Coordinates of C-alpha atoms and ligand atoms in Angstrom, one line a residue:
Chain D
X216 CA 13.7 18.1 31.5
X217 CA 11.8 19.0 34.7
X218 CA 8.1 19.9 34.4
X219 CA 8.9 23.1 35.6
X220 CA 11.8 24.2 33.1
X221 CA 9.4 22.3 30.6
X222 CA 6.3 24.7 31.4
X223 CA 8.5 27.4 31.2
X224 CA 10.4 27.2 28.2
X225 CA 6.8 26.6 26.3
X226 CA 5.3 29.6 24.1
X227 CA 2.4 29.3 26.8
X228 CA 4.1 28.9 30.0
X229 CA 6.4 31.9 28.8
X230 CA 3.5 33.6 28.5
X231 CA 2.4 32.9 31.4
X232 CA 5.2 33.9 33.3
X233 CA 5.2 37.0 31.3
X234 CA 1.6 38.0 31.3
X235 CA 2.1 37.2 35.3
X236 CA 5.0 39.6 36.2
X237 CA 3.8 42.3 33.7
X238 CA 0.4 42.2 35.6
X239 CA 2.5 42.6 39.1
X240 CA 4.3 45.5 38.2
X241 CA 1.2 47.0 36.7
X242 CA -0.3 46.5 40.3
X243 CA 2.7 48.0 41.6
X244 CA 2.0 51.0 39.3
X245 CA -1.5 51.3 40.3
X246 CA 0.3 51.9 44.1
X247 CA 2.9 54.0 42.8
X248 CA 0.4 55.9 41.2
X249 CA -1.6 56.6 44.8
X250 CA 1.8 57.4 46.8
X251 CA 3.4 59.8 44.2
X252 CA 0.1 61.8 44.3
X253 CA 0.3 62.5 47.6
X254 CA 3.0 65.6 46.4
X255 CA -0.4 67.1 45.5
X256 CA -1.5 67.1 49.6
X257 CA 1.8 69.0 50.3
X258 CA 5.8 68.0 50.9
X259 CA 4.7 66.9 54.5
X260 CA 2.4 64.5 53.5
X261 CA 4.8 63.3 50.8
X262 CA 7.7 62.9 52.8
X263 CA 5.6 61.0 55.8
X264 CA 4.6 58.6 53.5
X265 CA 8.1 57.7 52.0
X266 CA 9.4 57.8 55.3
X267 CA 6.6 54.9 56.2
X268 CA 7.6 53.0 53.4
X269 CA 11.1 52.8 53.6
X270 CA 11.1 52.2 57.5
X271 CA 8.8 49.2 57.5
X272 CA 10.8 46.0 57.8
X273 CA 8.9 44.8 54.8
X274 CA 10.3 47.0 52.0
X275 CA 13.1 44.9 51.9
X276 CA 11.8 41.7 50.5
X277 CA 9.2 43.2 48.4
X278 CA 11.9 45.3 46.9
X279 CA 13.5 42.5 46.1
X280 CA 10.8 40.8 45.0
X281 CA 9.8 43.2 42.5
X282 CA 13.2 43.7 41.3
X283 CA 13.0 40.0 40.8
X284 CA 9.8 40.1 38.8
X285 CA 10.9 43.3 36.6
X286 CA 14.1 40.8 36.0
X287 CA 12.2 37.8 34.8
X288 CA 10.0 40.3 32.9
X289 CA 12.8 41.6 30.9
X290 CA 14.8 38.3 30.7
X291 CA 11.7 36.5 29.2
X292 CA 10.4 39.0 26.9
X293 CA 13.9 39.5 25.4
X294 CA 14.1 35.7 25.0
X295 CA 10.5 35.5 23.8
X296 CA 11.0 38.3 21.3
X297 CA 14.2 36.9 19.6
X298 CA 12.9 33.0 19.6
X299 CA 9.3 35.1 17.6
X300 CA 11.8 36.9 15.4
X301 CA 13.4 33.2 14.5
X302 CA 10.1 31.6 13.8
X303 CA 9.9 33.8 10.6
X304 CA 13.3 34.2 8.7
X305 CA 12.1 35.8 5.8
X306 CA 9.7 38.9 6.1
X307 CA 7.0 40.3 4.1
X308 CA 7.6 42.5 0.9
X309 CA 4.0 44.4 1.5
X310 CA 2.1 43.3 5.1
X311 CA -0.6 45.6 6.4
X312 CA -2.6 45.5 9.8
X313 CA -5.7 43.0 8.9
X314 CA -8.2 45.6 10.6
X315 CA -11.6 43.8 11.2
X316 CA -11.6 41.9 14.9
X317 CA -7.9 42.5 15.4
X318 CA -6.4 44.6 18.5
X319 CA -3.3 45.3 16.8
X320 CA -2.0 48.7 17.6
X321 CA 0.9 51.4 17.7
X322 CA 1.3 50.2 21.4
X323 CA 0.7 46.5 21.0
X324 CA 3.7 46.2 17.4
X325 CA 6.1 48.2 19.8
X326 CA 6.2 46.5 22.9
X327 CA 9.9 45.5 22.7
X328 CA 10.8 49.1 22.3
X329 CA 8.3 50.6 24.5
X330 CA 9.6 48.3 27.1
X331 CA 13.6 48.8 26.3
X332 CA 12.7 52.5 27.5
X333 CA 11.1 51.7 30.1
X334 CA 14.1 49.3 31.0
X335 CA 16.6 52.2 30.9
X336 CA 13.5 54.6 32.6
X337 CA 13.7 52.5 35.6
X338 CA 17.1 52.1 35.7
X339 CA 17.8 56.1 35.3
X340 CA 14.6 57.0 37.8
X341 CA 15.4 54.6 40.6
X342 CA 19.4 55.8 40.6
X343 CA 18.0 59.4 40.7
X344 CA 15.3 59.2 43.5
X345 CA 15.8 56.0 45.3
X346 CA 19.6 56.4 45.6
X347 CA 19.6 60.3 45.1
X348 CA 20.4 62.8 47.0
X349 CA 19.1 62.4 51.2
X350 CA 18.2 65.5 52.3
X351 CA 16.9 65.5 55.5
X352 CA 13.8 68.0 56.7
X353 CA 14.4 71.2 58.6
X354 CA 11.4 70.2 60.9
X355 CA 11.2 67.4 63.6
X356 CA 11.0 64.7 63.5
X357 CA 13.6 65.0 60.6
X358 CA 12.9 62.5 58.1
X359 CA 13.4 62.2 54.1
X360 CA 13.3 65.3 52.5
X361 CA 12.2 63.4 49.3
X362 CA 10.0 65.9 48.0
X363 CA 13.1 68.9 48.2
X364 CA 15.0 66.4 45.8
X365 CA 11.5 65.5 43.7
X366 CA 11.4 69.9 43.4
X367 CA 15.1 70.3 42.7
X368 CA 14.6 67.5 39.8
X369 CA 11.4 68.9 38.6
X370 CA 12.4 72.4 38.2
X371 CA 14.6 71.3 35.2
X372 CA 12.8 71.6 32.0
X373 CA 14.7 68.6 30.2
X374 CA 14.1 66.3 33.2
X375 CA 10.3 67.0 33.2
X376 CA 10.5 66.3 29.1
X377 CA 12.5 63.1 29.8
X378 CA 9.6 62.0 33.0
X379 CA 6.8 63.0 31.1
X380 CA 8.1 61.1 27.8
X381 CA 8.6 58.0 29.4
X382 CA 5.8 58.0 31.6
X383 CA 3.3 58.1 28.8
X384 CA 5.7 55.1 27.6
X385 CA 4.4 53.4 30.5
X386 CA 1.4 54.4 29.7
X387 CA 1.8 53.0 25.6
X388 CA 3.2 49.4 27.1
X389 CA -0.2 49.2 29.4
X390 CA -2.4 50.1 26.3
X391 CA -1.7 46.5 25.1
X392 CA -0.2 44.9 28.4
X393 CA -2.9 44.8 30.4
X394 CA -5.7 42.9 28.2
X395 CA -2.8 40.9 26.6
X396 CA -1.5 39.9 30.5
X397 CA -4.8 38.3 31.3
X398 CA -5.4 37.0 28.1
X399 CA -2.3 34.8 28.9
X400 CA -2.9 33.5 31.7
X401 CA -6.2 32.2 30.5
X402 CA -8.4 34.9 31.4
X403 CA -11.4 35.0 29.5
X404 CA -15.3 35.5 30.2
X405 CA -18.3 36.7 28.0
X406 CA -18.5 39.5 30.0
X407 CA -15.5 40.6 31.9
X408 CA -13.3 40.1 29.1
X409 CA -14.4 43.0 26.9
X410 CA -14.9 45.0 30.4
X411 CA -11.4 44.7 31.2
X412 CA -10.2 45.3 27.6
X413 CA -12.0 48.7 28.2
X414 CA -11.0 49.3 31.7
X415 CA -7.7 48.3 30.8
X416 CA -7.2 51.3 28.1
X417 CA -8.7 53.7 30.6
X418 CA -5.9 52.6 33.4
X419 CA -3.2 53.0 31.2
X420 CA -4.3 56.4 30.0
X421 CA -4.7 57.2 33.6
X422 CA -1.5 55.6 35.1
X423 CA 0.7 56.8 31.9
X424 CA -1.2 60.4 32.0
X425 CA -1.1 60.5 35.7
X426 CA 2.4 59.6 36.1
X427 CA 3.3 62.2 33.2
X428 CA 1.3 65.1 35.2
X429 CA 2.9 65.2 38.6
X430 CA 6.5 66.7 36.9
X431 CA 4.9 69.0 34.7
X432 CA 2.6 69.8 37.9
X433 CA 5.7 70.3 39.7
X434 CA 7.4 72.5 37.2
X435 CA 4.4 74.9 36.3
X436 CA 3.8 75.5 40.2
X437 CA 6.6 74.8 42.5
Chain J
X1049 CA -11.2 45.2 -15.5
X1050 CA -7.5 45.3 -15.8
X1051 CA -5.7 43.6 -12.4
X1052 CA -1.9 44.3 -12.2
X1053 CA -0.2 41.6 -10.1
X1054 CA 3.2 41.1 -8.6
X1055 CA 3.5 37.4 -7.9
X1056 CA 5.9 35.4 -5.9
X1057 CA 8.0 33.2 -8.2
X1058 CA 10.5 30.1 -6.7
X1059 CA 11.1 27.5 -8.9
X1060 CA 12.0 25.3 -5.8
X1061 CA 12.0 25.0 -1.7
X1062 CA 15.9 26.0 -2.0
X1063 CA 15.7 28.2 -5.0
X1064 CA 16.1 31.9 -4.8
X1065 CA 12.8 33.7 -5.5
X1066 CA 11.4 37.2 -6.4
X1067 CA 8.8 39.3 -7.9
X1068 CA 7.5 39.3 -11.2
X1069 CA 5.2 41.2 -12.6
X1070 CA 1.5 40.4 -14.9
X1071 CA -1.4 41.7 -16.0
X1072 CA -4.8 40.2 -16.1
X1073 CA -6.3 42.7 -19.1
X1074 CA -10.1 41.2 -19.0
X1075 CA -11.0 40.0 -15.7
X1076 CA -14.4 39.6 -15.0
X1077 CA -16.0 41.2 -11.4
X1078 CA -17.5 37.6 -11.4
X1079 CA -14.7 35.7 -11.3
X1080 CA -12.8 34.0 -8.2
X1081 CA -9.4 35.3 -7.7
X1082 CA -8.4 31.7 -8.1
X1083 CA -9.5 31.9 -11.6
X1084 CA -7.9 35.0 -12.5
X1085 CA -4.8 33.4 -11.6
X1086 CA -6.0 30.4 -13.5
X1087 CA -6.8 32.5 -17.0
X1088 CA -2.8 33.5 -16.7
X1089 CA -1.7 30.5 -16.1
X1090 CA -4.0 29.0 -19.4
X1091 CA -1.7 31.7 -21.3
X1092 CA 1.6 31.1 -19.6
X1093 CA 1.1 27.6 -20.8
X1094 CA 0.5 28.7 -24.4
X1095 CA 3.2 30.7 -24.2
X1096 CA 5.3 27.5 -23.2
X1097 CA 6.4 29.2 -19.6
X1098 CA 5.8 27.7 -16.5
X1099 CA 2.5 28.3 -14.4
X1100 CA 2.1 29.9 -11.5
X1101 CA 1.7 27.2 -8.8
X1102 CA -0.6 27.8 -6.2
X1103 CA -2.8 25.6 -4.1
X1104 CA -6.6 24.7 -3.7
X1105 CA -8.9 22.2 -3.8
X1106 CA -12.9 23.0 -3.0
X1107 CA -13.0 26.2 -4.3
X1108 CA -15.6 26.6 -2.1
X1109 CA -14.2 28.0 0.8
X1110 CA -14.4 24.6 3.1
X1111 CA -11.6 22.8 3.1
X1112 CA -8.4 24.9 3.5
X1113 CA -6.2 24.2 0.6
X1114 CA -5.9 27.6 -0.9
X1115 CA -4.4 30.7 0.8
X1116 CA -1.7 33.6 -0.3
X1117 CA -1.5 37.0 1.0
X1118 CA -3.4 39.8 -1.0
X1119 CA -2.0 42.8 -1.1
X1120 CA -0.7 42.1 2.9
X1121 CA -3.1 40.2 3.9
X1122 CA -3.5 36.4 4.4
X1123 CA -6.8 35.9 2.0
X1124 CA -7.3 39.2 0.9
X1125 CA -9.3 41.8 2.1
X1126 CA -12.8 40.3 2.9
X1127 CA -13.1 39.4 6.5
X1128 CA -14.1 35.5 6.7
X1129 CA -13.3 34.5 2.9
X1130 CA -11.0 32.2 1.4
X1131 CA -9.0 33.5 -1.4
X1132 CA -10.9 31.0 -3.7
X1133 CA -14.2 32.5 -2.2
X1134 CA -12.8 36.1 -2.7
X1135 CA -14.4 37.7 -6.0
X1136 CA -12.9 40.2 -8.3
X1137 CA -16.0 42.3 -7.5
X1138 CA -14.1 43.8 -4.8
X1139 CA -11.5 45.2 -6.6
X1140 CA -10.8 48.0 -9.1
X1141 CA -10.1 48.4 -12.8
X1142 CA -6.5 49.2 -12.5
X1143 CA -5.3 48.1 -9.3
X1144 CA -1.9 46.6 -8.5
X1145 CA -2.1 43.7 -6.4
X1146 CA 1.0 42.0 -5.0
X1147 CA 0.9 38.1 -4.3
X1148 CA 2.9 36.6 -2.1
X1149 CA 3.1 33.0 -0.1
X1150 CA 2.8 32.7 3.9
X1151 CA 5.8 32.9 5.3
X1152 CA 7.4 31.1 8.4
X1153 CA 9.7 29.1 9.3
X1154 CA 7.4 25.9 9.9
X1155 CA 6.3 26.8 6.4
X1156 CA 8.5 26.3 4.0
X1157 CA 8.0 27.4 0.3
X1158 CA 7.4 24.4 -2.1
X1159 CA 7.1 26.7 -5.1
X1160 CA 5.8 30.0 -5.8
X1161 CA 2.8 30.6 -3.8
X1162 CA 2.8 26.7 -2.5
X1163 CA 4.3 26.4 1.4
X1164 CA 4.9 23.2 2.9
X1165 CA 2.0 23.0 5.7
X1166 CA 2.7 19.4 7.2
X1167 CA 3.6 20.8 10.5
X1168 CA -0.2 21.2 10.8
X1169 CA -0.4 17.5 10.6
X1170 CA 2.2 16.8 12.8
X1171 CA 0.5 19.1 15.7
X1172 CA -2.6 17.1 14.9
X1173 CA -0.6 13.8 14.9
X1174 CA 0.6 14.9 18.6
X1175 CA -3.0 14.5 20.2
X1176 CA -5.9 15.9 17.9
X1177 CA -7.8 13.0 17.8
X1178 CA -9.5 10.6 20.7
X1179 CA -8.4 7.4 20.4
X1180 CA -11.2 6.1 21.9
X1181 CA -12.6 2.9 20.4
X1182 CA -16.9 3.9 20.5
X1183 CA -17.8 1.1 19.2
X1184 CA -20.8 1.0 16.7
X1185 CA -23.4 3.9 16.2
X1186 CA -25.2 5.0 19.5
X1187 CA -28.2 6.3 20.1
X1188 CA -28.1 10.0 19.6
X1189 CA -29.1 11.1 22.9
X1190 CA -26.8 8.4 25.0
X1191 CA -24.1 11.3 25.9
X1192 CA -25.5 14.3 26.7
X1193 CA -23.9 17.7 25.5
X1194 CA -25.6 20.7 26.7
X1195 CA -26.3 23.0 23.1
X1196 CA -24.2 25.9 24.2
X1197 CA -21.0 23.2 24.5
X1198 CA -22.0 22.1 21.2
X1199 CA -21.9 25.1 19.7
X1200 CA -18.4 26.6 20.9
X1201 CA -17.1 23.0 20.2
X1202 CA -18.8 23.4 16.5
X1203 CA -17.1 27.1 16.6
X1204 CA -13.3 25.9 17.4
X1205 CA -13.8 22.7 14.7
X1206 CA -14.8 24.7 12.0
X1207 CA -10.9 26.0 11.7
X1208 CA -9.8 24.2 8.0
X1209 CA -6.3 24.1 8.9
X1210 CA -5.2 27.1 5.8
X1211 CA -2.1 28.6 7.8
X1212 CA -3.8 32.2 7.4
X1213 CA -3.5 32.4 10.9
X1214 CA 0.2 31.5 11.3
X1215 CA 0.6 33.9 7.9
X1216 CA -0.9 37.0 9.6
X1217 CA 1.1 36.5 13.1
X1218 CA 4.3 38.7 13.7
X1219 CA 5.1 35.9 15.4
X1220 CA 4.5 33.7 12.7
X1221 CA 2.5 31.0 16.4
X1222 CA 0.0 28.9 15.1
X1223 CA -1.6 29.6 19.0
X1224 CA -5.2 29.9 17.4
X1225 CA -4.7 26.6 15.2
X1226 CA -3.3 24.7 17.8
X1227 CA -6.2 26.5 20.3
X1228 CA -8.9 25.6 17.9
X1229 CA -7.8 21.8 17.7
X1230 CA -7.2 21.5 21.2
X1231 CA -10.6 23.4 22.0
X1232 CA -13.4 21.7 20.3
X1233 CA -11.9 18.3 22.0
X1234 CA -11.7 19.7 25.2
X1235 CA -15.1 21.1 25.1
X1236 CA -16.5 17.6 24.2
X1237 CA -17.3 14.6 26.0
X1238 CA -15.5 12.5 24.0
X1239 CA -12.4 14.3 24.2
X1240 CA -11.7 13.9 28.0
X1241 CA -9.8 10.9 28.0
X1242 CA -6.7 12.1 26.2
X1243 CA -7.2 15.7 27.8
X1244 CA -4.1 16.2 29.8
X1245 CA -2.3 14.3 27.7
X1246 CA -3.4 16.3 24.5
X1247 CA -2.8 19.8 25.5
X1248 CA 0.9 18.9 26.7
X1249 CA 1.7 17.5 23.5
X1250 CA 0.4 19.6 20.9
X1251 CA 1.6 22.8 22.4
X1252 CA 5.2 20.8 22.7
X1253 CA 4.7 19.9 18.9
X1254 CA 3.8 23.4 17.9
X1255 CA 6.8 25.0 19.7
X1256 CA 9.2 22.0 18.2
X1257 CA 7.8 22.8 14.6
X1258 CA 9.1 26.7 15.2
X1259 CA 6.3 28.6 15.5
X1260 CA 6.1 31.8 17.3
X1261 CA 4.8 32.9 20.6
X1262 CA 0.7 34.3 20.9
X1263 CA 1.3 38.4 21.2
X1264 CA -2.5 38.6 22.0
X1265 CA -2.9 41.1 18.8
X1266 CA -5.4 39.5 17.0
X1267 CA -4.4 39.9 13.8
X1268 CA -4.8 35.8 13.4
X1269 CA -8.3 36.1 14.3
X1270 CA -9.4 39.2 11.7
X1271 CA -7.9 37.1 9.0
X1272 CA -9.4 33.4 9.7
X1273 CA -11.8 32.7 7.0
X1274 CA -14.1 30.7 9.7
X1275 CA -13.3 33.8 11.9
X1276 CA -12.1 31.5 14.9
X1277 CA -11.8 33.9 17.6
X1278 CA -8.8 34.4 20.1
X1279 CA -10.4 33.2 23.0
X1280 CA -10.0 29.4 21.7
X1281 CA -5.6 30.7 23.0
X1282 CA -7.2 31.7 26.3
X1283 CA -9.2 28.1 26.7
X1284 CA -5.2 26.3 25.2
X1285 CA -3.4 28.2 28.4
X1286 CA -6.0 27.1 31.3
X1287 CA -5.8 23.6 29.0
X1288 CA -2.2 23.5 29.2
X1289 CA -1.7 25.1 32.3
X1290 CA -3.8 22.8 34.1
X1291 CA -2.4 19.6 32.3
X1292 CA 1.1 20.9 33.1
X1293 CA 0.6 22.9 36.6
X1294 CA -2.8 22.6 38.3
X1295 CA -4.3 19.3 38.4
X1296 CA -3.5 15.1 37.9
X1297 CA -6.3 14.1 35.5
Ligands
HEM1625 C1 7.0 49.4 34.2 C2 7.3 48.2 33.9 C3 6.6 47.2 33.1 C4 5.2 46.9 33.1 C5 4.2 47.4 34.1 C6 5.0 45.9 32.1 C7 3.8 45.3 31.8 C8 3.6 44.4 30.8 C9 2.4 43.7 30.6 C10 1.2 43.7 31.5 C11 2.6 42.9 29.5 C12 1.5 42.0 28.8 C13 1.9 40.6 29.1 C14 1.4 39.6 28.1 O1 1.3 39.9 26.9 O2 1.1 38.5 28.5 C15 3.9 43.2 28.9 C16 4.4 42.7 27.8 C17 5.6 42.9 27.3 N1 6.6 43.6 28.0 FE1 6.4 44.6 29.7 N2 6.2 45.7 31.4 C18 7.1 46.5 31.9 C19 8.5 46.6 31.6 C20 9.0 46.0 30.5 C21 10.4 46.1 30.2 C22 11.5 46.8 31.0 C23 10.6 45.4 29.0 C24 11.9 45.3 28.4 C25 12.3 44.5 27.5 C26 9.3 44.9 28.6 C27 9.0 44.2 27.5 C28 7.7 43.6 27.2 C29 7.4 43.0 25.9 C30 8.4 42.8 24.7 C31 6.1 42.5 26.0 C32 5.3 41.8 25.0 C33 5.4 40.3 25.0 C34 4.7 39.7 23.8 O3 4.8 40.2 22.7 O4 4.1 38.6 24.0 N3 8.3 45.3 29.5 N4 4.5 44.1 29.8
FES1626 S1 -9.8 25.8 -2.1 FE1 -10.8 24.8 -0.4 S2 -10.9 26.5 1.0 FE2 -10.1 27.5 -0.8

């Protein structure tokens, strides 16, 4: 076998790869984050910045590139969670969360299903605002009327249930991803280590609470 | 104090198990859980039935024979205790307790609470060693090791190899054992040699035995008796990752 299909079909190197792309798209987030915020500075604002994202001749490969690292994310932990469910056929009659040092949580024994909604999430939210409807604004220069369609989707009760419920998913899948991630790929200091744990919690509370805010913002005042 | 207990019973590795129930009606708040179960098993005897089989050896905590989950939890409830070092002073007059043996798939059950560990000695047999001819005794202060080195290598060696880790895991990974064994080398002079070489094979060893992936819970960590913490998985990825990724030597 190659070294590389070697590294990667190891429990660490899956890990690794794993820990790596999880870490990317929680980067990604972080930007996400920033851009969607910008509703909050008015529809002008909003839709100047999506129209200087999509028109810079860059978009394209990092597109693909992040649908390539969302890919491998899903395709490994899939893999990785069937090939953990193997290693022990027969389960426990009475188990209970050891308590004491451990970081086992709601967020971190749920990751598989925490990330199978966010797998159908993204698949839902890029469809409906990626590839939704193009308005186009009334004012020149006419670009992207994003934030219309953002409005029209917002003003929907069910849809602002369905955002805010899977963006405090998001938010779950961070609790544990982001201290797990570097953990992983070998991250670990006397110092920085428990910072991060920390600082990790507080970004997913803000990304998944954030993220969850801007629809019910939208609803309550647009 | 009266201890209900539902114990794993199987005759045999290929036997169909289950729970049966027993009581210990006079247990003493002194007494080792060990030798509660060893009382029972004085009377199964008598009664001409077949004792419980569990392991251990030291009874002292040191040397990783014994281990069963208490109640859910590899060792029992006391962080940092062997189930041989775990006294009935910690539990209550009347209390059900359920026994059962670690389960994995790289652990298979012998009988009862007894699992087949030898997949420990095979990761071990993969690299855990240096192979290293020293030659006689040297003088003490020939090879320098600065004390904080000595320490976290002393921290990773003083895993005893019980399973608890592998027990607690929903993954059922030995990542910390492996980590542990692959640590206190790597931290060590001695242990450079066979660095590369080592990290490669154990963690090839422990995926071929059929152990899990590290979730980064810690669950393997609350229940180690010798509390080995999860950093020793962090230190076997830069090990491994380097041997396999980064570097030549
Ligand atoms: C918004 C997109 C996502 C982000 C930001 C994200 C982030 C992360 C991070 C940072 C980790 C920790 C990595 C580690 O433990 O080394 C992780 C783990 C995990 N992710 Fe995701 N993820 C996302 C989407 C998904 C999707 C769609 C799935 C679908 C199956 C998924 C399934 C998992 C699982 C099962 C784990 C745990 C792996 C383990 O137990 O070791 N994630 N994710
Ligand atoms: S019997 Fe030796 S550690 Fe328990």
């Amino acid at each position: 076998m190659s070294t590389f299909r070697r590294v990667f079909s190891s429990s660490v190197g899956t890990k690794l790869l794993i820990g790596l792309t999880g870490l990317a798209m929680f980067v990604y987030l972080i930007l996400h984050l920033i851009g969607n915020a910008l509703i909050f500075a008015g529809p002008d604002t909003f839709n100047h910045y999506s129209h200087a994202l999509i028109s810079n001749p860059l978009i394209i490969p990092i597109e693909t590139g992040l649908l390539l690292i969302f890919l491998l994310h899903v395709y490994k932990t899939i893999v990785n969670y069937f090939s953990n469910q193997s290693a022990r056929p027969t389960g426990y009659a009475e188990k209970k969360f050891a308590g004491h040092t451990s970081r086992k949580s709601v967020a971190s024994s749920t990751m598989i299903f925490s990330g199978l909604v966010l797998l159908l999430f993204v698949v839902i939210h890029v469809k409906q605002f990626k590839y939704g409807a193009w308005y186009l604004t009334t004012t020149a220069p006419s670009v992207r009327d994003l934030a219309r369609l953002e409005f029209e989707v917002f003003r929907q009760p069910l849809w602002v249930a369905f955002y805010a419920l899977c963006t405090i998913v998001v938010g779950l899948h961070l609790r544990h991803g982001i201290a797990s991630g570097f953990q992983s790929i070998g991250f670990d200091h006397p110092v920085y280590t428990r910072r991060l744990t920390v600082t990790g919690v507080v970004l997913a509370i803000i990304i998944g609470g954030g993220l969850a805010f801007i629809p019910v913002w939208v609803y309550f005042t647009q | 104090m009266r201890i209900n207990l539902k114990i794993w019973r199987q005759s045999g590795p290929d036997k169909p198990g289950r729970f049966v129930e027993y009581t210990a009606p006079d247990v003493s708040p002194d007494m080792s859980f060990l030798e509660m179960l060893d009382v029972i098993n004085e009377e199964l005897i008598v009664k001409g039935e077949d004792p419980i089989a569990f392991d251990s050896d030291c009874r002292e905590g040191i040397c990783g024979t014994c281990g069963f989950l208490v109640s859910g939890v590899p060792h029992g409830p006391e962080p940092g205790t062997t189930v041989c070092q775990l006294h009935m002073r910690h539990f209550k007059d009347g209390d059900r307790l359920t026994l059962e043996p670690w389960r994995a798939k790289a652990f298979p059950v012998i009988k009862d609470l007894v699992v087949d560990r030898s997949a420990f000695d095979r990761i071990i047999q993969a690299g855990g060693y240096t192979s290293v001819n020293v030659g006689g005794a040297q003088d003490a202060n020939a090879i320098l090791i600065p004390g904080t080195l000595a320490e976290k290598a002393m921290d990773s060696a003083a895993c005893i190899g019980c399973g608890a880790c592998v027990a607690a895991c929903k993954n059922a990974s030995a990542a910390l054992f492996t980590s542990a064994k692959i640590s206190h080398l790597a931290l060590l002079p001695q242990g450079q040699i066979e660095r590369r070489a080592r990290a490669i094979a154990m963690v090839e060893r422990h995926d071929d035995e059929g152990f899990g992936s590290c979730s980064n819970e810690g669950e393997c960590e609350a229940v180690c008796p010798k509390e080995i913490p999860i950093t020793n998985i962090a230190r076997m990825n830069r090990e491994y990752f380097r041997a396999m990724l980064i570097s030549r030597d």
